[in-house]
Coordinates of C-alpha atoms and ligand atoms in Angstrom, one line a residue:
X52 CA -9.9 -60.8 8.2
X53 CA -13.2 -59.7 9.3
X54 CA -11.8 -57.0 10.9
X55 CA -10.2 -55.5 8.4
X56 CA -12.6 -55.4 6.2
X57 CA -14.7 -53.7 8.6
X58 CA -11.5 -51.2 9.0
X59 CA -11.5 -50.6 5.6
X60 CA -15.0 -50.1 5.0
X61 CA -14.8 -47.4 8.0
X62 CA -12.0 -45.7 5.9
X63 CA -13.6 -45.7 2.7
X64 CA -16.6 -44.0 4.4
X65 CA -14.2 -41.6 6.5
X66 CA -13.1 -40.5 3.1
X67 CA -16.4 -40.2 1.5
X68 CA -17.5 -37.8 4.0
X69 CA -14.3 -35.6 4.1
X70 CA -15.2 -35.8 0.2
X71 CA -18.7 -34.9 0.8
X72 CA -17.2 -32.4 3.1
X73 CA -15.2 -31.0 0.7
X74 CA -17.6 -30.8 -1.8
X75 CA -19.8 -28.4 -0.7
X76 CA -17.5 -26.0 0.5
X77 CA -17.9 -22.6 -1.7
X78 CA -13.8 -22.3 -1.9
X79 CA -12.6 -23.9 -4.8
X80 CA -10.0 -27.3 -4.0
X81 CA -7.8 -28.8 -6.4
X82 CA -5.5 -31.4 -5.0
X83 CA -2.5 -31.6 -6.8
X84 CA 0.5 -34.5 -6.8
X85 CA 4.2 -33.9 -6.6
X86 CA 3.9 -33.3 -10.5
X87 CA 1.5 -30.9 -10.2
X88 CA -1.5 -32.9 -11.5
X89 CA -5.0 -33.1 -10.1
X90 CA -5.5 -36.1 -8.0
X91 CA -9.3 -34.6 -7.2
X92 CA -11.1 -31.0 -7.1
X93 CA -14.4 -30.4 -5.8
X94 CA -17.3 -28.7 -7.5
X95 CA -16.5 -24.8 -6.6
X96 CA -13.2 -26.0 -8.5
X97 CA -15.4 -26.3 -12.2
X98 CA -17.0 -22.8 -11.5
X99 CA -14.7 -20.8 -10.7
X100 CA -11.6 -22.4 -12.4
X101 CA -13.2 -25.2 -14.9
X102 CA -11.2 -28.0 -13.4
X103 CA -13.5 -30.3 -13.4
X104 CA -13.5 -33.7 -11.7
X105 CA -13.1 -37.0 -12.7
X106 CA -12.9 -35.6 -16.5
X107 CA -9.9 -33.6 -15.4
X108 CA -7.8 -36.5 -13.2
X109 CA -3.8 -36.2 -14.2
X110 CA -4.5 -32.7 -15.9
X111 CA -1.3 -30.4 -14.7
X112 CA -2.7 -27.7 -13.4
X113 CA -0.1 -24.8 -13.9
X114 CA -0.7 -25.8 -17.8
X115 CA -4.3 -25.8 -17.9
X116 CA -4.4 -22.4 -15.9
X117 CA -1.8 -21.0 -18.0
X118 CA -3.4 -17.9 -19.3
X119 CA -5.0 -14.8 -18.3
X120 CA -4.5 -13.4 -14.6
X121 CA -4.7 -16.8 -13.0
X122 CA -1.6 -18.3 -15.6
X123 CA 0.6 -14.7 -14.6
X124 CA -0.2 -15.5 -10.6
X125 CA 0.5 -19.1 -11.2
X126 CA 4.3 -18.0 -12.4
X127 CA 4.7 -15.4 -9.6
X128 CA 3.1 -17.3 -6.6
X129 CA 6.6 -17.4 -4.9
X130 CA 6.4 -13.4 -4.5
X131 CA 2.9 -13.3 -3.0
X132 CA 1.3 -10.2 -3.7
X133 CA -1.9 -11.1 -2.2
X134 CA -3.6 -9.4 -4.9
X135 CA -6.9 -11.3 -6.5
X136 CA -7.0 -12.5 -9.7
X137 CA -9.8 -12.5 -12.6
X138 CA -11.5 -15.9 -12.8
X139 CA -10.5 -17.9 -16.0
X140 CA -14.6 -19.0 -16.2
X141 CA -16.4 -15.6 -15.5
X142 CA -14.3 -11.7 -15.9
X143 CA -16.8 -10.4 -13.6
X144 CA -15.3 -12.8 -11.0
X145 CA -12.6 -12.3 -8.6
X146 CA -10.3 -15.3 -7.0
X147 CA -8.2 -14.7 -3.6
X148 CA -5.7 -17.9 -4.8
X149 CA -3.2 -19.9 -2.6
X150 CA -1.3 -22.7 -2.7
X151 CA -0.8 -24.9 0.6
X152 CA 1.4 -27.8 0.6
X153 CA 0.4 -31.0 2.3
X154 CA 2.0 -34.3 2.5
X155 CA 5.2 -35.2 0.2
X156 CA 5.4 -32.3 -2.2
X157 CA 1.6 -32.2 -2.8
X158 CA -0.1 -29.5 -2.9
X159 CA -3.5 -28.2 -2.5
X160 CA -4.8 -25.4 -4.8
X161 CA -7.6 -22.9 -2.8
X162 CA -9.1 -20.2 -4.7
X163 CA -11.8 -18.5 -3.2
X164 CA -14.6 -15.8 -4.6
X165 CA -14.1 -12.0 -3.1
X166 CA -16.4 -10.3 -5.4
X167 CA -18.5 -9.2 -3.2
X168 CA -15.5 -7.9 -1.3
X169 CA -14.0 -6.5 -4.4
X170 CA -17.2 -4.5 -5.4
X171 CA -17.6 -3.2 -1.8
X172 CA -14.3 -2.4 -1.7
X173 CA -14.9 0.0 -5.3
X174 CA -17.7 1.2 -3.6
X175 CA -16.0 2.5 -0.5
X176 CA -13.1 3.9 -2.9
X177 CA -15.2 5.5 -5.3
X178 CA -17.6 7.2 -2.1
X179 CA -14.5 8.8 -0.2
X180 CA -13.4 10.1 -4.4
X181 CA -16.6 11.6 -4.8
X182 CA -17.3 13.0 -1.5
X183 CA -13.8 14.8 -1.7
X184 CA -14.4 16.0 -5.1
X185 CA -17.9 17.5 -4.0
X186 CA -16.2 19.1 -0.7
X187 CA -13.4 20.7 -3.4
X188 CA -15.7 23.4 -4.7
X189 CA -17.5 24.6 -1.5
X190 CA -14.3 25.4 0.4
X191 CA -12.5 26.8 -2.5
X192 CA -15.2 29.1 -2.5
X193 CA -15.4 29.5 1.0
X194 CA -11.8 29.9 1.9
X195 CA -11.4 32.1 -1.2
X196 CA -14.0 34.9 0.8
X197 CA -11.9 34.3 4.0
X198 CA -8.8 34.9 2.3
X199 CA -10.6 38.4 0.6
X200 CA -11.6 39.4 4.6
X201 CA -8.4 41.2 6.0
X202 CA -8.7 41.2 9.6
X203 CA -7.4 44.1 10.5
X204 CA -10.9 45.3 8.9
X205 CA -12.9 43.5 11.6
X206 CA -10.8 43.7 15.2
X207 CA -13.6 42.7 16.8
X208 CA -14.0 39.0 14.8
X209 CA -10.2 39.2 14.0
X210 CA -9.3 36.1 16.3
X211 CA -12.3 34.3 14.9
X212 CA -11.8 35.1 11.3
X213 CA -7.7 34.1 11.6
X214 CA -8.8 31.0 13.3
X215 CA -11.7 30.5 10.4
X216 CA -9.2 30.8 7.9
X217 CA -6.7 28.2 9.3
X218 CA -9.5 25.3 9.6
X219 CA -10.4 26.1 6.2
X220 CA -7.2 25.7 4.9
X221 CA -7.0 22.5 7.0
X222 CA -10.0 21.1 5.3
X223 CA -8.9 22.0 1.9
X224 CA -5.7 19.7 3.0
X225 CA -7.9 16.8 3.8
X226 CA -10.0 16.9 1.0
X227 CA -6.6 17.4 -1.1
X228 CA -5.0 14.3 0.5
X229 CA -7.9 12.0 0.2
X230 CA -8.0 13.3 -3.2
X231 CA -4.6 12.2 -3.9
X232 CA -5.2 8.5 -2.1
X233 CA -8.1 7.8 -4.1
X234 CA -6.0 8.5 -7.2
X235 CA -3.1 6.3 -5.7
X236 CA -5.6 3.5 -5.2
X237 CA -6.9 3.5 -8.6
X238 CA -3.4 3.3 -10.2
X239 CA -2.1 -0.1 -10.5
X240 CA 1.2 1.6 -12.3
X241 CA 2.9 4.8 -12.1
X242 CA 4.4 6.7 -14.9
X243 CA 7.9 5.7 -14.9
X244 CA 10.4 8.2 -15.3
X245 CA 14.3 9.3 -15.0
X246 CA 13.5 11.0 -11.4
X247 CA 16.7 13.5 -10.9
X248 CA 17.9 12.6 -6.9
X249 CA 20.2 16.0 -6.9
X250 CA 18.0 18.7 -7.8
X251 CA 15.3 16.8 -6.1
X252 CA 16.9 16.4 -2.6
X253 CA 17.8 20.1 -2.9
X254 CA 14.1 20.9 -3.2
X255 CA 13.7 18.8 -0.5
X256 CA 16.4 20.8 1.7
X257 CA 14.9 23.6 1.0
X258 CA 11.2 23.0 1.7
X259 CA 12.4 21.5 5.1
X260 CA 14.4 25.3 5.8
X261 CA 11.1 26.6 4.9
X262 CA 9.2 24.8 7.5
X263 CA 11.7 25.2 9.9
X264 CA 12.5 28.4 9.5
X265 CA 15.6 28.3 11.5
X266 CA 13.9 26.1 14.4
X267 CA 16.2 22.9 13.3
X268 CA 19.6 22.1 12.5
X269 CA 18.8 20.5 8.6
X270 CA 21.4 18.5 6.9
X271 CA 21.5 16.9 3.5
X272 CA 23.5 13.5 2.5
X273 CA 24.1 12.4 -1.0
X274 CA 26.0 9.5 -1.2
X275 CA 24.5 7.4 -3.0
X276 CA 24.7 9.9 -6.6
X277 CA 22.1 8.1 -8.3
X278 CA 18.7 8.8 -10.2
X279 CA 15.6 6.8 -9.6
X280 CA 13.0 5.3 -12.1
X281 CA 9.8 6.6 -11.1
X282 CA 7.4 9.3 -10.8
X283 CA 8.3 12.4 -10.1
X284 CA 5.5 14.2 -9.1
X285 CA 4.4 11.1 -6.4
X286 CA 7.7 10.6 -5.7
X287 CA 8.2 14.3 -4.6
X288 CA 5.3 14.3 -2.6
X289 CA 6.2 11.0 -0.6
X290 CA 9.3 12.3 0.0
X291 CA 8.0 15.5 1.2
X292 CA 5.6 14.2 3.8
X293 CA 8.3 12.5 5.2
X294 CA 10.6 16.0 5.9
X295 CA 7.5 17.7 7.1
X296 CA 6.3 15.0 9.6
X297 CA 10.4 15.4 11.0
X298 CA 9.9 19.3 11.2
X299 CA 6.2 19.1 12.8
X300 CA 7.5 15.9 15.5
X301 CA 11.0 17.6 16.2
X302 CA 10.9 20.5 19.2
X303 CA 13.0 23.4 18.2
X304 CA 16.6 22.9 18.6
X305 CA 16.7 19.6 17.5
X306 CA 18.3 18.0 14.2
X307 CA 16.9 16.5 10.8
X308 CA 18.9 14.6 8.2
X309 CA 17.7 13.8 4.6
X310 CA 20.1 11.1 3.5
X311 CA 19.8 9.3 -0.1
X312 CA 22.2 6.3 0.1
X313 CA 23.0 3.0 -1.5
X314 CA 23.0 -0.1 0.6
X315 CA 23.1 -3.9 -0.6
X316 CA 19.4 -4.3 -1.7
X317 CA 19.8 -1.3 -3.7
X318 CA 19.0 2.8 -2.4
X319 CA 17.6 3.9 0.2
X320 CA 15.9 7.6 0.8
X321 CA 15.7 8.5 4.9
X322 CA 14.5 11.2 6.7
X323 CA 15.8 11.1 10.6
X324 CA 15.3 13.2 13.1
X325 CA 15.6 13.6 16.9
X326 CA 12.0 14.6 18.0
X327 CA 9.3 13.1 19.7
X328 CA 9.5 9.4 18.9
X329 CA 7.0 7.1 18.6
X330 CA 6.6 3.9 20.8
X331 CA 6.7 0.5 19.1
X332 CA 3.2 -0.6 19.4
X333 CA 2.4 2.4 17.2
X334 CA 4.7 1.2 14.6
X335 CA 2.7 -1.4 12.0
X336 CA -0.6 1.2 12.0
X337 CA 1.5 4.6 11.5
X338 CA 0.5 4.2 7.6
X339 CA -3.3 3.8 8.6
X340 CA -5.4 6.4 7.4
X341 CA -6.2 8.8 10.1
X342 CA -4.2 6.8 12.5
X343 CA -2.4 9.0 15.0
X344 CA 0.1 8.8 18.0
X345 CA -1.4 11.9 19.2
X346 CA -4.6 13.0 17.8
X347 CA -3.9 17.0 19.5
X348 CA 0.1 16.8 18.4
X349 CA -0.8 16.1 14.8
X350 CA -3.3 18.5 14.6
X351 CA -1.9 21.7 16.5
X352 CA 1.1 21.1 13.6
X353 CA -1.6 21.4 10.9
X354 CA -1.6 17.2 10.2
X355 CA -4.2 15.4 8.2
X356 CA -3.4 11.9 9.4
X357 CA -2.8 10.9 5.7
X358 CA 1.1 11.5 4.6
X359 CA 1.9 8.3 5.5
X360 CA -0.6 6.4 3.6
X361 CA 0.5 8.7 0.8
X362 CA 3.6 8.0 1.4
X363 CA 3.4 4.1 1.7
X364 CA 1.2 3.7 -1.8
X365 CA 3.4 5.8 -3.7
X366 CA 6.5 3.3 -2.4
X367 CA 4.0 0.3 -3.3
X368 CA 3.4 1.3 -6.2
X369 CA 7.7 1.5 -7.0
X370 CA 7.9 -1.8 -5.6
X371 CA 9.8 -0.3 -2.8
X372 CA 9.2 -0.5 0.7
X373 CA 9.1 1.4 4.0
X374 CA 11.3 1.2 7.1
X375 CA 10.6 2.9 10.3
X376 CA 12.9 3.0 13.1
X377 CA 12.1 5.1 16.1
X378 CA 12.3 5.6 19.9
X379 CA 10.4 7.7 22.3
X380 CA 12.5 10.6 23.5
X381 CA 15.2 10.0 21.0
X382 CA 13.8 10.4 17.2
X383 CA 12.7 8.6 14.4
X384 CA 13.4 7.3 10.4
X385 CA 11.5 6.9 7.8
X386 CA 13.4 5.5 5.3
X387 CA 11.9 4.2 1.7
X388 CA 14.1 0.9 0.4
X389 CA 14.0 1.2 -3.9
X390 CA 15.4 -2.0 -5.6
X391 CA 18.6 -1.8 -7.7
X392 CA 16.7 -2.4 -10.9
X393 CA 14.7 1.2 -10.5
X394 CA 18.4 2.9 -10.0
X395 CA 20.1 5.0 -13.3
X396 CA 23.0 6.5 -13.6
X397 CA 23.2 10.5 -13.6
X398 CA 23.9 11.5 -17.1
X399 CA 23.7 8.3 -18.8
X400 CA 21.0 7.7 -21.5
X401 CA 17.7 5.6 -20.4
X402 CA 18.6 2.6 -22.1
X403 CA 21.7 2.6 -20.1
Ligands
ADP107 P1 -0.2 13.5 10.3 O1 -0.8 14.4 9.3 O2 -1.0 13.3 11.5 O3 1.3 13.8 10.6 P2 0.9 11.1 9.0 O4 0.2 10.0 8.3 O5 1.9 11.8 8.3 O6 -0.2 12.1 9.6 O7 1.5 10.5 10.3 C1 0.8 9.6 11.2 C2 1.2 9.8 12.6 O8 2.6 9.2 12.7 C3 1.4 11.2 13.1 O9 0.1 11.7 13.6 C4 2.4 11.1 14.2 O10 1.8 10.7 15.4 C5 3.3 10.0 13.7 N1 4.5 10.4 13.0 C6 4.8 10.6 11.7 N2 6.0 11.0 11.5 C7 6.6 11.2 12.7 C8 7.9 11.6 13.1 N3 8.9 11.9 12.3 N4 8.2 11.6 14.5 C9 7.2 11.3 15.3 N5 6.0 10.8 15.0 C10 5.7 10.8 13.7

């Protein structure tokens, strides 16, 4: 008997402590039965959520966190989006939540501040906006004299002044590009728009001959005949990127396919070609910033290192999603996955 009151009373500490434990963690904790109600929360829990413990006990939690940002991630946990949410207690607070379940069917509710990481992350956004507008008006002005210097006027600097005028333009791209990302990045929702996919892919065909200029075989596949609901003008440049990185990675002589097809999760817009290839490991960074599979490759074919993040916010932000497939030596797709719901019918009226 003695014993197990000793057992017991080692128990009832063992808990205290986790308890204690718990307590001072700065993450919030709300543990949650099979109904959803709060069996316990620690203090973090009344700051940053105002579930506050023992007042709170039996309190169903999806009902008291019902409005604002907190009540919308609370309907669409099971889709994830890993985005942070405003803090029912304090708007200037931001909450990284999850839900982890423990036990049978219980479930413990984490939501942890990322202000801090929130506001550094603005500042690092709105530092690479201003430094690219700043750089705008400089090298406008600068490549604008280039371009007024003809050098067949100058022999002697010719080489220098043709090569002068190339890396301006290059750094007009960049500074154009990060331009556009920062944009991206501020956006949280795109204009949404009956996107035209045949005169579109035509454009598309066409810019490709242009950058080719005869150097690849360039074929075109419609089979899907439908329009997209999106934005246009982002849409158009994602696209883009994609049939200029197959013209810059494909050696002469070798093939490109822009194909806009349906397929069971809805449409899908690829861009294959048979060029350099990229080995798997490269795979999950290509959309990096900056990141390249050859730093000398990218640039001798006038890269910035930035279409594909371009190219993957732009898809975000049309809750699509990318595919690469690729081999060394054989070629690579690029292919951008669009749900059913964003696909219209040529011709037919919006409301369609
Ligand atoms: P870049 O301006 O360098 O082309 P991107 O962001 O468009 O920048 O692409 C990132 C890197 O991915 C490129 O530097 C290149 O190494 C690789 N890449 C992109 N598209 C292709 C492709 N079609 N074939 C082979 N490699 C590619």
């Amino acid at each position: 008997m003695n014993a197990d009151r000793a057992r017991a009373g080692r128990l009832a500490s063992q808990l205290r402590d986790l308890r204690t434990a718990a307590s001072l963690l700065p993450d919030a904790l709300v543990l949650m039965d099979a109904q959803g109600r709060v069996r316990w929360s620690n203090p973090a829990a009344e700051a940053l959520l105002g579930i506050e413990w023992p007042r709170d006990r039996g309190v169903v939690v999806a009902e008291r966190l019902a409005h604002g940002e907190v009540g919308q991630w609370f309907k669409q946990q099971s889709e994830d989006s890993g985005e942070d949410v405003t803090a029912p207690t304090d708007p200037a607070v931001r909450l990284q939540m999850a839900l982890i379940p423990f036990g049978d069917r219980q479930q413990l509710l984490r939501a942890r501040d990322v202000s801090h990481m929130t506001r550094l992350e603005q500042v690092r956004r709105d530092f690479v906006a201003n430094v690219s507008h700043e750089l705008r008006t400089p090298l406008t002005v600068i490549h604008g004299y280039l371009e007024l210097l003809d050098p067949e006027d100058v022999p002697a600097v010719a080489p220098v002044l043709r090569e002068m005028r190339v890396q301006s333009q290059r750094m007009r791209q960049i500074v154009e590009d990060l331009l556009a990302l920062s944009r991206l990045e501020m956006q949280h929702k795109l204009p949404e728009e009956r996107v035209e996919m045949a005169p579109l892919l035509d454009t598309l065909r066409r810019e490709a001959e242009a950058l080719s200029q005869g150097r690849h075989r360039i074929t075109l596949e419609d089979a899907a005949h439908m329009d997209l609901l999106g934005s246009l003008k982002d849409l158009h440049s994602a696209f883009s990127n994609l049939v200029s990185n197959a013209v810059r990675y494909t050696t002469e002589g070798g093939s490109i396919t822009i194909r806009w097809r349906l397929i069971p999760e809805g449409a899908e817009y690829s861009v294959s070609d048979t060029g350099y290839g990229i080995s798997e490991e490269h795979l999950s960074r290509l959309t990096e910033r900056f990141y390249r599979v050859s730093s000398s490759r990218s640039r001798g074919t006038g890269g910035t290192g930035l279409g594909l993040s371009i190219v993957k916010h732009v898809v975000n932000l049309h809750e699509a999603h990318m595919r690469i497939e690729s081999e060394p030596g054989k070629g690579s797709t690029f292919a951008c996955v669009f749900d059913t719901a964003r696909l219209l019918t040529p011709g037919a009226g919006e409301d369609e």
